[in-house]
XYZ file of C-alpha atoms in Angstrom:
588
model
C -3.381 -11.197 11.487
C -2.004 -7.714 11.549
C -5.078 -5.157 12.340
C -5.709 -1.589 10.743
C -5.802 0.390 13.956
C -7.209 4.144 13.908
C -4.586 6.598 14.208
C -4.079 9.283 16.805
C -5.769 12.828 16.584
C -3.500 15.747 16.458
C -3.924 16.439 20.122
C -2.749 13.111 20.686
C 0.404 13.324 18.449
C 3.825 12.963 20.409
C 6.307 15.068 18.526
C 8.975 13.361 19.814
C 9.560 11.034 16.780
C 9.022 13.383 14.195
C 11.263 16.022 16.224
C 13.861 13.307 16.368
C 13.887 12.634 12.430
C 14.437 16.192 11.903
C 17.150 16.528 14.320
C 18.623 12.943 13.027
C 18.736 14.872 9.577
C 20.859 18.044 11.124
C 22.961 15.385 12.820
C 24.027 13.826 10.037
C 25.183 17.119 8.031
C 27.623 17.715 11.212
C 30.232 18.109 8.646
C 28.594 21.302 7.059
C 27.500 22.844 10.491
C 31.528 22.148 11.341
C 32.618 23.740 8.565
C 30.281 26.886 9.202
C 31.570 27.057 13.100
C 35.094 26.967 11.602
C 34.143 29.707 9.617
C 32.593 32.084 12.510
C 35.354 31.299 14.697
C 37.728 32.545 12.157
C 35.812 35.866 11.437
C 34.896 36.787 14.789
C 38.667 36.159 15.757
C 39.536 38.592 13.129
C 36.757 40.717 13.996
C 39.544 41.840 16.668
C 41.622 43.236 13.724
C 39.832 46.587 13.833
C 40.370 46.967 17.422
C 43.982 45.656 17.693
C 44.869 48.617 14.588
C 43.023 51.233 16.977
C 45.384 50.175 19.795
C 48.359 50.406 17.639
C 48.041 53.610 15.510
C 46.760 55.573 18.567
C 49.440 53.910 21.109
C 52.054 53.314 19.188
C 52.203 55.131 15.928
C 50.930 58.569 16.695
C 53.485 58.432 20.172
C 56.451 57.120 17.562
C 55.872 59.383 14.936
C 56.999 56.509 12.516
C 55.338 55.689 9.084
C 57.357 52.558 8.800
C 55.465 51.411 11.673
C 51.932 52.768 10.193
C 52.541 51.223 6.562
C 53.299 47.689 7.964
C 50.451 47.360 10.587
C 48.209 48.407 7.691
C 49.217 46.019 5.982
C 48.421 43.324 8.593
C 45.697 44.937 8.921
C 44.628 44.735 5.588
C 45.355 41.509 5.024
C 43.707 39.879 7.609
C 40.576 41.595 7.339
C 40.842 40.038 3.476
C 40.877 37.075 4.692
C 37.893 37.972 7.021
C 35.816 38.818 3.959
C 36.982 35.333 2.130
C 35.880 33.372 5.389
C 32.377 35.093 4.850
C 32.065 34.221 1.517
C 32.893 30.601 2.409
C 30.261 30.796 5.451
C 28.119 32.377 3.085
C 28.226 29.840 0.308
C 28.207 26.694 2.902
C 25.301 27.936 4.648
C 23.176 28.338 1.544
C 24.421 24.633 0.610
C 23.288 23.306 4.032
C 20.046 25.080 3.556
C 19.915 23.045 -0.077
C 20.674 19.800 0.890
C 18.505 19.456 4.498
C 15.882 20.399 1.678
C 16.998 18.141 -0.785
C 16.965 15.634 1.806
C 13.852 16.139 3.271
C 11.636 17.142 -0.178
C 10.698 13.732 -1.121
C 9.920 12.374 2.562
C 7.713 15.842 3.230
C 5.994 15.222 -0.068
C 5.294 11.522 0.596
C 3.790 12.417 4.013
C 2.225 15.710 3.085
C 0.266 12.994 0.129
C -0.508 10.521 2.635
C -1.937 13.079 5.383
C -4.241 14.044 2.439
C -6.253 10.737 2.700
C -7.804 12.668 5.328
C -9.933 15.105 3.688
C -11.165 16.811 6.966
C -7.671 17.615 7.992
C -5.423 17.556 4.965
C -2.306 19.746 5.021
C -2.723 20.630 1.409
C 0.530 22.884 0.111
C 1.470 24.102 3.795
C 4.414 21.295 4.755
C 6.364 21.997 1.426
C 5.683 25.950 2.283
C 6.797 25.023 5.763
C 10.440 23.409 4.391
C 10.851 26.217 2.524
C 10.578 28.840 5.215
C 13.347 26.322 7.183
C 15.396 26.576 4.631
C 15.288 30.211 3.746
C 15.472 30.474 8.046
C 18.833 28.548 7.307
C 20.156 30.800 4.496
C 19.918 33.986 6.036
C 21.555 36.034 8.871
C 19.570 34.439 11.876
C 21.820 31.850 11.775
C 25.125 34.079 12.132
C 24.046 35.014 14.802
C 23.695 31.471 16.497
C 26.838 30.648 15.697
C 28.626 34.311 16.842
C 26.873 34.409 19.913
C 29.198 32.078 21.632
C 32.143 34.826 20.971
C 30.277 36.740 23.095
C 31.938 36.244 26.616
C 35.342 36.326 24.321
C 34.708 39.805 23.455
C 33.996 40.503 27.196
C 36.898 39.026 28.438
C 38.849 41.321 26.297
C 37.014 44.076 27.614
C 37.874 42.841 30.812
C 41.857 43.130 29.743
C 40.985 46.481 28.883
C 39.306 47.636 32.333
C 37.056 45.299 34.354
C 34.048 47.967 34.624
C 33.785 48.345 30.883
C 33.239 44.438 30.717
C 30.951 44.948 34.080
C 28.832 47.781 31.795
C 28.792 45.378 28.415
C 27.674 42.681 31.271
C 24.682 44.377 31.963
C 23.793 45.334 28.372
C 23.664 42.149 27.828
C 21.510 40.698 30.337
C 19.358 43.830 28.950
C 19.619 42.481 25.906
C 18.465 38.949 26.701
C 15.657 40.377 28.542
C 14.175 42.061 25.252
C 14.506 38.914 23.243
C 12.494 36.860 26.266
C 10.109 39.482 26.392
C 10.260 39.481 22.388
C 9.473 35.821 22.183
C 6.041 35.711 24.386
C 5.374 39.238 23.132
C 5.041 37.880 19.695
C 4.010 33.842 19.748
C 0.616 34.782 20.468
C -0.232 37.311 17.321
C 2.077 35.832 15.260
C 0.049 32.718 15.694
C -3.312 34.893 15.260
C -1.663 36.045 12.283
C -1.045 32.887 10.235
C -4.510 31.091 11.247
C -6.412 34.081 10.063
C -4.273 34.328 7.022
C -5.018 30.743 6.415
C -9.026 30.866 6.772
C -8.760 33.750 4.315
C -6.593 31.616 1.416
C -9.483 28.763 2.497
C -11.976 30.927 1.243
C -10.253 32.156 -1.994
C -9.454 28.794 -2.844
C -12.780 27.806 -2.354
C -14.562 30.573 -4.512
C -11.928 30.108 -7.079
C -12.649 26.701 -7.394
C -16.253 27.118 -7.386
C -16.370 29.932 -9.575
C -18.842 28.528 -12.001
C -21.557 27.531 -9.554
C -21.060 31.251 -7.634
C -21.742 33.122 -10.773
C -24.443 30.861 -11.715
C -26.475 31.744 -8.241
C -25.381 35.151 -7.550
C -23.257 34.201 -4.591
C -19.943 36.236 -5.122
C -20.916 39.167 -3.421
C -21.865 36.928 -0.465
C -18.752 35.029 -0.751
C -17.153 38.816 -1.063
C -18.882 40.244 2.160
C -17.169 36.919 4.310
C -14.162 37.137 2.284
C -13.789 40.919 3.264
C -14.960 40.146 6.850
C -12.193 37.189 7.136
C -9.706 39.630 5.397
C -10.307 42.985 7.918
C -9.725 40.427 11.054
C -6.582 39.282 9.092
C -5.420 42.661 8.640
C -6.449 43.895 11.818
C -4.125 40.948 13.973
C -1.722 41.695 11.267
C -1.361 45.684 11.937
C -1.439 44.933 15.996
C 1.817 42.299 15.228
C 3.692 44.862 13.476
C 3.248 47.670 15.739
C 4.262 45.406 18.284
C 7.089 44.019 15.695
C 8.085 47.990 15.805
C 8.103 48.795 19.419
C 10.158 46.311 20.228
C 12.226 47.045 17.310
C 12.749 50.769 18.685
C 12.885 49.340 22.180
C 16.103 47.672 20.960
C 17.244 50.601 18.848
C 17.435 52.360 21.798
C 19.509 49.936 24.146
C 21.840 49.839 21.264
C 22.428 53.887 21.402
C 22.420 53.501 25.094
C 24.885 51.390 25.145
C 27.196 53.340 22.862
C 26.540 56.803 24.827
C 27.361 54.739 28.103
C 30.908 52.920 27.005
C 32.119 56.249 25.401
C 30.902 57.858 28.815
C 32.597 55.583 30.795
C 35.694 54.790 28.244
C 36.168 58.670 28.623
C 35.764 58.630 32.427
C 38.637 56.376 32.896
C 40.910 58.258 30.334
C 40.372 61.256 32.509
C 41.230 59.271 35.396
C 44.369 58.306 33.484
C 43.168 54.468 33.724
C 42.862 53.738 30.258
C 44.674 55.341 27.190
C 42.211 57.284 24.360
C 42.786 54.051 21.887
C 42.111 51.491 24.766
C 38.578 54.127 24.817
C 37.367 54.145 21.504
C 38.627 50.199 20.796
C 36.253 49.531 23.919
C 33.751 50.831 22.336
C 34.310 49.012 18.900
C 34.626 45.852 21.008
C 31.431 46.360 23.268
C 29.426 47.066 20.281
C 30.409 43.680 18.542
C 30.073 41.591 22.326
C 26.293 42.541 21.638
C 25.981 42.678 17.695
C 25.063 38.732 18.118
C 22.382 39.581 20.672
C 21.077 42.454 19.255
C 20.569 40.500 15.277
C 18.885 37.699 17.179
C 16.238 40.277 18.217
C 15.818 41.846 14.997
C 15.387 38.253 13.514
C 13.223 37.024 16.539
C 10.455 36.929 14.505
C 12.016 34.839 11.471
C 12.928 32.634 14.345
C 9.284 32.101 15.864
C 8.199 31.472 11.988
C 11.522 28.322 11.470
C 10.414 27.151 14.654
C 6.354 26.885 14.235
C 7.801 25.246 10.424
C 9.504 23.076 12.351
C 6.930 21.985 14.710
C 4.484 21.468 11.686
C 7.022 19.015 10.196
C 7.682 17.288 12.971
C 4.080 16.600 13.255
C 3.527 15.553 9.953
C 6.579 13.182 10.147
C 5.064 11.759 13.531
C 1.309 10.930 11.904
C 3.303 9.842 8.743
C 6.072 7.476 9.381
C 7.784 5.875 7.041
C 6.106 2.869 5.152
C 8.614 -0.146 4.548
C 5.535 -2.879 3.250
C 6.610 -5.401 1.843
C 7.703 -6.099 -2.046
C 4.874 -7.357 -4.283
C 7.112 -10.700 -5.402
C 4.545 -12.335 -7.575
C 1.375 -10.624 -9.224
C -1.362 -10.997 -6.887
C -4.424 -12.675 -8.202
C -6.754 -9.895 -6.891
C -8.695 -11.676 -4.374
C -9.983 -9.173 -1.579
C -11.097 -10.046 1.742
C -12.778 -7.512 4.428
C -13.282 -9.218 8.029
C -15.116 -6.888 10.478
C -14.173 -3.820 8.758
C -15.299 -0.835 10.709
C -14.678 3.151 9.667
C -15.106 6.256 11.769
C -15.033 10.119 11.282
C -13.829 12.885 13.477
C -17.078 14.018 14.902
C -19.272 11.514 14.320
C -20.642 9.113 16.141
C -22.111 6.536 14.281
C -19.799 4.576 12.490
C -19.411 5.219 8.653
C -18.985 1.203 8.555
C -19.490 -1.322 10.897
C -18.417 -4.973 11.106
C -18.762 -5.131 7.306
C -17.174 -8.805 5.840
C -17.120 -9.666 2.691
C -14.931 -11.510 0.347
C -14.318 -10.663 -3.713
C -13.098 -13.066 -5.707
C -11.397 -12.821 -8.944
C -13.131 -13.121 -11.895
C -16.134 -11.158 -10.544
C -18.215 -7.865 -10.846
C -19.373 -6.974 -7.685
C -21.922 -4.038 -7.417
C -22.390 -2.436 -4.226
C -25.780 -0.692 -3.705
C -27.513 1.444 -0.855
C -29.165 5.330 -0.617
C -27.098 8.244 -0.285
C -25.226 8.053 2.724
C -24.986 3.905 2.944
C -21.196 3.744 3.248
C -20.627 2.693 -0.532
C -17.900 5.112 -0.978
C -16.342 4.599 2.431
C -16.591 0.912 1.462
C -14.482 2.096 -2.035
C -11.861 4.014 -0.019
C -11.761 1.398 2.850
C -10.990 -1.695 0.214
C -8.053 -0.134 -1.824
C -7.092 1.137 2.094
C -7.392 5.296 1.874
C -9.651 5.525 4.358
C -7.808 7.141 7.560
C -9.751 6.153 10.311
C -10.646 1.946 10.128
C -10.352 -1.048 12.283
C -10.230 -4.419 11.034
C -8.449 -6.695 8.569
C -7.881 -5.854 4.847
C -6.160 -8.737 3.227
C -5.273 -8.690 -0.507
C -4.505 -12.672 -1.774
C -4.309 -13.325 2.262
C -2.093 -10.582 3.165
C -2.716 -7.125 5.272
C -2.822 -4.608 2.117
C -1.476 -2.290 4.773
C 1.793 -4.141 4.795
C 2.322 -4.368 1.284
C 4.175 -1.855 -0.737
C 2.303 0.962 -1.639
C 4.424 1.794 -4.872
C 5.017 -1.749 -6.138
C 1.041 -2.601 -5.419
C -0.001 0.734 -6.762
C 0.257 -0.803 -10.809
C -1.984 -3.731 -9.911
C -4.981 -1.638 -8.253
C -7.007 0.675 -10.816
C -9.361 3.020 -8.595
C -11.662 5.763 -9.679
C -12.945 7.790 -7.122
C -16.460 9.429 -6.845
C -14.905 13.077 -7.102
C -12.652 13.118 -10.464
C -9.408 13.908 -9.981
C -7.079 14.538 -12.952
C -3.915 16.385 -12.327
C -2.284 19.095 -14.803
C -0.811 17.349 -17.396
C -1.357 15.423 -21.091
C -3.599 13.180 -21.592
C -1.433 10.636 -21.845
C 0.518 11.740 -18.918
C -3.552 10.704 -16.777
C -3.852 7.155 -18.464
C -0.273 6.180 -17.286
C -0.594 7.464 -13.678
C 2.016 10.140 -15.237
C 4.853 7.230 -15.246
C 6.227 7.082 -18.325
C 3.676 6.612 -20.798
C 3.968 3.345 -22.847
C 2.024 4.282 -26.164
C 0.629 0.561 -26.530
C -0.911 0.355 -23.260
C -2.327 4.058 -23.002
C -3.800 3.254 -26.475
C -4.973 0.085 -25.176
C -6.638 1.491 -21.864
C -8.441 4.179 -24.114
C -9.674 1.710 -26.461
C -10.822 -1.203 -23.739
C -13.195 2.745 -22.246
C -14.224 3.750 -26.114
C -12.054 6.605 -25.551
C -9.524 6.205 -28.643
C -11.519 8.490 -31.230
C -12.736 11.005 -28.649
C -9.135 11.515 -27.886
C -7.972 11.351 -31.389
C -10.007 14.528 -32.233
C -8.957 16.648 -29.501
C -6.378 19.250 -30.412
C -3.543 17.443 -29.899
C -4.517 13.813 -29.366
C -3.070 12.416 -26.608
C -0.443 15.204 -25.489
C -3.485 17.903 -25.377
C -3.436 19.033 -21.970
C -6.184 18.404 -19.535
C -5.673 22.201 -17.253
C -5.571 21.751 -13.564
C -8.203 19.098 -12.302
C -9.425 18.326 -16.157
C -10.927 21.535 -16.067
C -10.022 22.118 -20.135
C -12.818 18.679 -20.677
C -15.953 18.115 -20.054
C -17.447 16.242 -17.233
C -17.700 13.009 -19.861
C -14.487 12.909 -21.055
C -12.875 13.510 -17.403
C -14.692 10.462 -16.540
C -14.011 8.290 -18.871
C -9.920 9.507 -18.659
C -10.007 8.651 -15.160
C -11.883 5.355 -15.792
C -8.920 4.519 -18.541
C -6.280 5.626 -15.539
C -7.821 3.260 -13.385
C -7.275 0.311 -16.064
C -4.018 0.948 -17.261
C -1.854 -1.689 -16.857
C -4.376 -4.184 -16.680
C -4.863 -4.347 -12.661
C -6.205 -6.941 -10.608
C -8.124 -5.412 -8.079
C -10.435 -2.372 -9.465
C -12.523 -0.197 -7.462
C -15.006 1.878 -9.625
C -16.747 4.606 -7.587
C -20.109 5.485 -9.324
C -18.212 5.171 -13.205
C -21.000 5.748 -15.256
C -22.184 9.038 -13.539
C -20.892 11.232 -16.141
C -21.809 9.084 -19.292
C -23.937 9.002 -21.797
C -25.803 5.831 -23.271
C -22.981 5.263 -25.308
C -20.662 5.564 -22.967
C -22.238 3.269 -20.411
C -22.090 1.011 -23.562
C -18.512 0.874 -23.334
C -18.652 0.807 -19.924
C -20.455 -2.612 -20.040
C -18.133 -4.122 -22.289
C -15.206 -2.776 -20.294
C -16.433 -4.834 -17.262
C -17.063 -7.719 -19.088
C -13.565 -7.599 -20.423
C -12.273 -7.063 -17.057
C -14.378 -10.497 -15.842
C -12.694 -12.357 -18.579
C -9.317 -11.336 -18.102
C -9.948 -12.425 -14.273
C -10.239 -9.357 -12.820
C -11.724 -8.571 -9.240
C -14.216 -5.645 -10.027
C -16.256 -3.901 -7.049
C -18.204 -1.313 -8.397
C -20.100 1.736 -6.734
C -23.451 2.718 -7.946
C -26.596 4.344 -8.209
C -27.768 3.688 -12.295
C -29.027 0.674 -12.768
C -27.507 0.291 -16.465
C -24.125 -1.137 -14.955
C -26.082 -4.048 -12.742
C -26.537 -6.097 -15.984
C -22.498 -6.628 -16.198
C -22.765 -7.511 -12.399
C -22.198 -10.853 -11.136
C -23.046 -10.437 -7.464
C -24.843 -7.403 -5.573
C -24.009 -6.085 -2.150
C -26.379 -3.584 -0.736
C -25.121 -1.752 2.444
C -27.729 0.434 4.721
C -26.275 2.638 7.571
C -22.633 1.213 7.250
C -23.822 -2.368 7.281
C -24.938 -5.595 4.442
C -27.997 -5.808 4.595
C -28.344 -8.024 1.064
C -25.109 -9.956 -0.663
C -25.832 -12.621 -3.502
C -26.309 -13.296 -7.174
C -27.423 -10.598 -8.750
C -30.740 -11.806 -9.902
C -31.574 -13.386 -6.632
C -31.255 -10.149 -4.392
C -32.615 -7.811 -7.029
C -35.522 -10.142 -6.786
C -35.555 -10.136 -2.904
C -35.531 -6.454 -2.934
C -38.472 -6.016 -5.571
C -41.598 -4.983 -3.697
C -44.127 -7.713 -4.047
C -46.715 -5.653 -5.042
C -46.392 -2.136 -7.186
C -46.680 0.752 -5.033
C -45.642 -1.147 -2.361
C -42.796 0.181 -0.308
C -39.573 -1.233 -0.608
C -37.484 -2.617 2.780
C -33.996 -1.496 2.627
C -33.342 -2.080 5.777
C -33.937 -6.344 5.859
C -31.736 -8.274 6.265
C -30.718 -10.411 3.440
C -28.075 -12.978 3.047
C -27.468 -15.276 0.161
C -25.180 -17.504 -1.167
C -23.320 -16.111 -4.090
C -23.710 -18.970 -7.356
C-alpha cells in the first residue's frame, strides 16, 4: 500500500520542476513569441528609415538641388515608417494577448496550488501567487520586453556604423560594454533591498490583516494602540529600506542618464572629427549619431526597467516553487459511491518546529453506520486526527485508506461530494446562504432545503432578510457565531456524504441546537453514514456509538461508548481521573 510521505521544506524544494512547467507553458505559445520577433525585426529594420532619409536629403538632395528627388524619398520615407507604426500596433496588441493567455493558462493551476499550499497554515501563501501571475503578466505587457527582443539588432546597428567609419562602431562598442556594466552592477545593486523591500512590506500587510481581522477583540481590551506602536515600528523599517531602494533606484538612474548624454556629446565629437578630416560626409555625421543612439536604446530601456525585471523574475521564482510543492494531482475517478469505511494504520503527523509528534502510530478503523466520538484535553491531537482522516494535514506518514484505497490517490474533486467536514475554526466564504450549503456549486433548492432541515436550520434561515440568498459577508461575519455553525454543519451534510468529520459541532449551540444536532447524527447512523466526531461537551456522547480518547497524539481508550466512559469514571468521587491508561476494548 501506497504511503503518505511528508513533503519537503522550502529549503529543500528543487525548482527545477516547477521552473520547467513554466517554461513548458512559454514553449508552447512559440507561435505568439514568433509572431512578436517578426514584428521587432520588421520595426527595427525600418528603424533605419530615419537614417537612410538623412543620408539622402543631405547627400543627395541638397548637392542636386532637385525637389523631384526630395518629394519621392519622402514619400518612401513616409510610407515605410507607416508601416513601422502598424508593426507596433501589431507587437503591441500580440504582446498584451500573450500576456492574457500565459495567464489564462496558468490561473486555474496557480489557484489550485496556491489552495492546496494553504493546508499548511504555518506557511500558507495566502493571495501572493495570484499577485505574483499578475506582476508576470503585466512584466509581459509592457516595454521590458521590447527591449529583449530589440536587443539582438544591436550588433546590426553596429555593423552599419561600421559601414559608416569603423571608429564610430569602435566608440558605440565601448558604450556598450559601459552599458552592460551598469545593468550588472544594477542587478546586485538592487536584489538585495529590493528583497528587504517586499519582506518588510509583507510583515507590515501581516499585521494589518491581523488587526483587521481581530478588530473586535482589540477594541474590547484596549490593544490598538499597541497593535499601532508595532504597526508604526514595522511600517518606519518598511519605509526606511524603501527610501534607501529608491535613492539607489535614482543614482543609478542618473548614472545611466549620463552615459546616454555622454555618448551623444562623444559620436557628434567624433562624427564631426572625421568630417573635418574629410572622412565622412555631414549626413554620414549626424545619421551616426541617430544610429548609435538606437544600437544602445535596447540597452539603455533594459536598465531603466531593471527593476521591473528583478520583480518578473522573484514572481517567477515564487511560482515555480509553488508549482514544485504542488504538482499536479491525477487520483483516481470515484467509479462507484464509496461506502464510507475509513481505515488509519500507523498514522503519524508532525509540525515544523516541533518535536514531538502531533500523532503517533494512531490505528483505527470506522465503519459505516457508526458515530464515533473522539475525546482527549486540549492539545490531544483530536483535531489533527480530524484534518489527518479527510487527508489536509500536510505533514503525515502512514496509510489512509477510504473503502481500502489510499484517499491520497483518489480524486479530490469527484471524492469531495461524498466527504462533509466541519472544521474547528468556521470558515464560510462571501457569498448566499445558499451559495455555503452547496459548497457554492450550483445550488439544488431540494437538497439545500433538505441539509437545513436534517441541522433545524430551515426557519432560522427563513427569517433572515432574504432567506436563503441573504448574504453571509466575508467569513460569516454578517451571523452570529450560532448560525455560522450550524451553516457550516448543513455544508458539511449536503449531499448526503459518506464519510463526515465533525470538528467540535456543537461548540457554538445552544440546547436547542445540540437538540438538532442529536437527531442529525442519528439520522446520519441510519442512513449508514461513517460519523467521527470531535469533542469536548458531553451532550453529543449520547448519539455516540463508540468513543476514542487520544492523550499526547496517541489511543489511549477505544470501545463502546458505555464501556470506556465507565473505564474512565474515577472509582471514587474526588478521585483523580487517569487519562493517560491505557485502555483497549472491543467495540460491540
Amino acid at each position: 500500500m501506497d504511503r503518505i510521505q511528508t513533503p519537503p521544506s522550502a529549503g529543500e524544494v528543487d525548482l527545477r520542476a516547477g521552473a520547467a512547467e513554466l517554461r513548458g507553458l512559454l514553449q508552447r505559445m512559440r507561435t505568439t513569441w514568433a509572431r512578436l520577433a517578426l514584428a521587432s525585426c520588421t520595426i527595427n529594420l525600418l528603424m533605419l528609415v530615419p537614417t537612410l532619409y538623412m543620408l539622402q536629403v543631405y547627400d543627395r538632395v541638397m548637392i542636386s538641388q532637385n525637389p523631384l528627388t526630395l518629394l519621392a524619398v519622402s514619400l518612401v520615407a513616409a510610407a515605410l515608417l507607416v508601416l513601422m507604426a502598424m508593426a507596433e500596433s501589431w507587437r503591441s496588441r500580440w504582446q498584451v494577448r500573450a500576456s492574457l493567455g500565459l495567464e489564462s493558462a496558468l490561473a486555474a493551476r496557480v489557484f489550485r496550488a496556491s489552495a492546496e499550499a494553504g493546508l499548511n497554515r504555518l506557511n500558507a501563501p495566502g493571495a501572493q501567487p495570484l499577485a505574483d501571475l499578475t506582476s508576470l503578466r503585466q512584466f509581459l505587457a509592457g516595454p521590458g520586453v521590447h527591449a529583449l527582443f530589440d536587443t539582438p539588432w544591436t550588433p546590426i546597428f553596429l555593423a552599419v556604423l561600421w559601414l559608416l567609419h569603423p571608429q564610430l562602431a569602435l566608440l558605440a562598442l565601448v558604450f556598450v560594454g559601459l552599458q552592460f556594466a551598469l545593468a550588472g552592477w544594477s542587478q546586485r545593486s538592487l536584489a538585495g533591498p529590493t528583497a528587504a523591500v517586499h519582506t518588510a512590506l509583507r510583515q507590515e500587510q501581516l499585521l494589518l490583516r491581523g488587526t483587521a481581522r481581530h478588530a473586535e477583540v482589540a477594541e474590547a481590551l484596549g490593544m490598538l494602540p499597541a497593535l499601532r506602536r508595532h504597526w508604526a515600528a514595522r511600517r518606519a523599517q518598511q519605509c526606511g529600506l524603501g527610501v534607501a531602494q529608491q535613492d539607489l533606484t535614482q543614482r543609478l538612474a542618473a548614472a545611466s542618464r549620463l552615459l546616454r548624454h555622454c555618448q551623444q556629446s562623444a559620436s557628434l565629437a567624433l562624427g564631426a572629427w572625421l568630417v573635418i578630416d574629410g572622412q565622412i560626409s555631414v549626413g554620414a555625421m549626424i545619421a551616426a549619431n541617430v544610429l548609435m543612439t538606437r544600437a544602445l536604446a535596447p540597452i539603455d530601456a533594459l536598465v531603466g526597467h531593471w527593476r521591473q525585471a528583478l520583480g518578473a523574475r522573484e514572481s517567477f521564482q515564487r511560482l515555480a516553487q509553488l508549482l514544485q510543492e504542488q504538482p499536479v494531482r491525477r487520483g483516481l475517478p470515484v467509479e462507484v459511491e464509496p461506502h464510507g469505511q475509513l481505515e488509519l494504520l500507523g498514522l503519524r503527523a508532525t509540525a515544523p518546529g516541533r518535536q514531538a509528534p502531533l500523532l503517533d502510530g494512531v490505528s483505527l478503523r470506522f465503519e459505516p453506520g457508526t458515530v464515533t466520538a473522539v475525546m482527549g484535553a486540549s492539545g490531544a491531537g483530536k483535531s489533527t486526527l480530524a484534518r489527518a482522516a479527510v487527508g489536509l494535514w500536510p505533514q503525515v506518514e502512514g496509510e489512509l485508506l477510504l473503502d481500502g484505497r489510499p484517499l491520497a490517490q483518489i480524486d479530490r474533486a469527484a471524492l469531495g461530494r461524498h466527504l462533509g467536514y466541519l472544521p474547528q475554526d468556521l470558515e464560510l466564504l462571501d457569498g448566499s446562504v445558499a451559495d455555503n450549503i452547496a459548497r457554492f456549486t450550483r445550488p439544488d433548492p431540494a437538497q439545500v432545503i433538505a441539509a437545513a432541515q436534517a441541522c433545524g436550520l430551515h426557519e432560522a434561515i427563513l427569517r433572515l432578510p432574504r432567506g436563503y440568498d441573504t448574504p453571509v459577508g466575508e467569513g460569516g461575519h454578517l451571523l452570529s457565531g450560532g448560525m455560522r455553525q450550524r451553516i457550516a454543519l448543513a455544508r458539511a451534510v449536503y449531499g448526503a456524504p459518506r464519510l463526515l468529520v465533525l470538528d467540535e459541532p456543537n461548540a457554538n449551540l445552544d440546547e436547542a441546537g445540540e437538540a438538532a444536532l442529536l437527531r442529525l447524527l442519528q439520522t446520519l447512523r441510519q442512513q449508514g453514514s461513517t460519523v467521527l466526531l470531535v469533542c469536548h461537551r458531553p451532550a453529543v456522547l449520547a448519539a455516540a456509538d463508540r468513543i476514542v480518547r487520544l492523550h499526547e497524539g496517541r489511543v489511549v481508550a477505544d470501545g463502546p461508548r458505555d464501556q470506556v466512559l465507565a473505564a474512565l469514571t474515577p472509582a471514587r468521587p474526588g478521585a483523580p481521573g487517569r487519562p493517560g491508561l491505557p485502555i483497549r476494548l472491543q467495540p460491540g
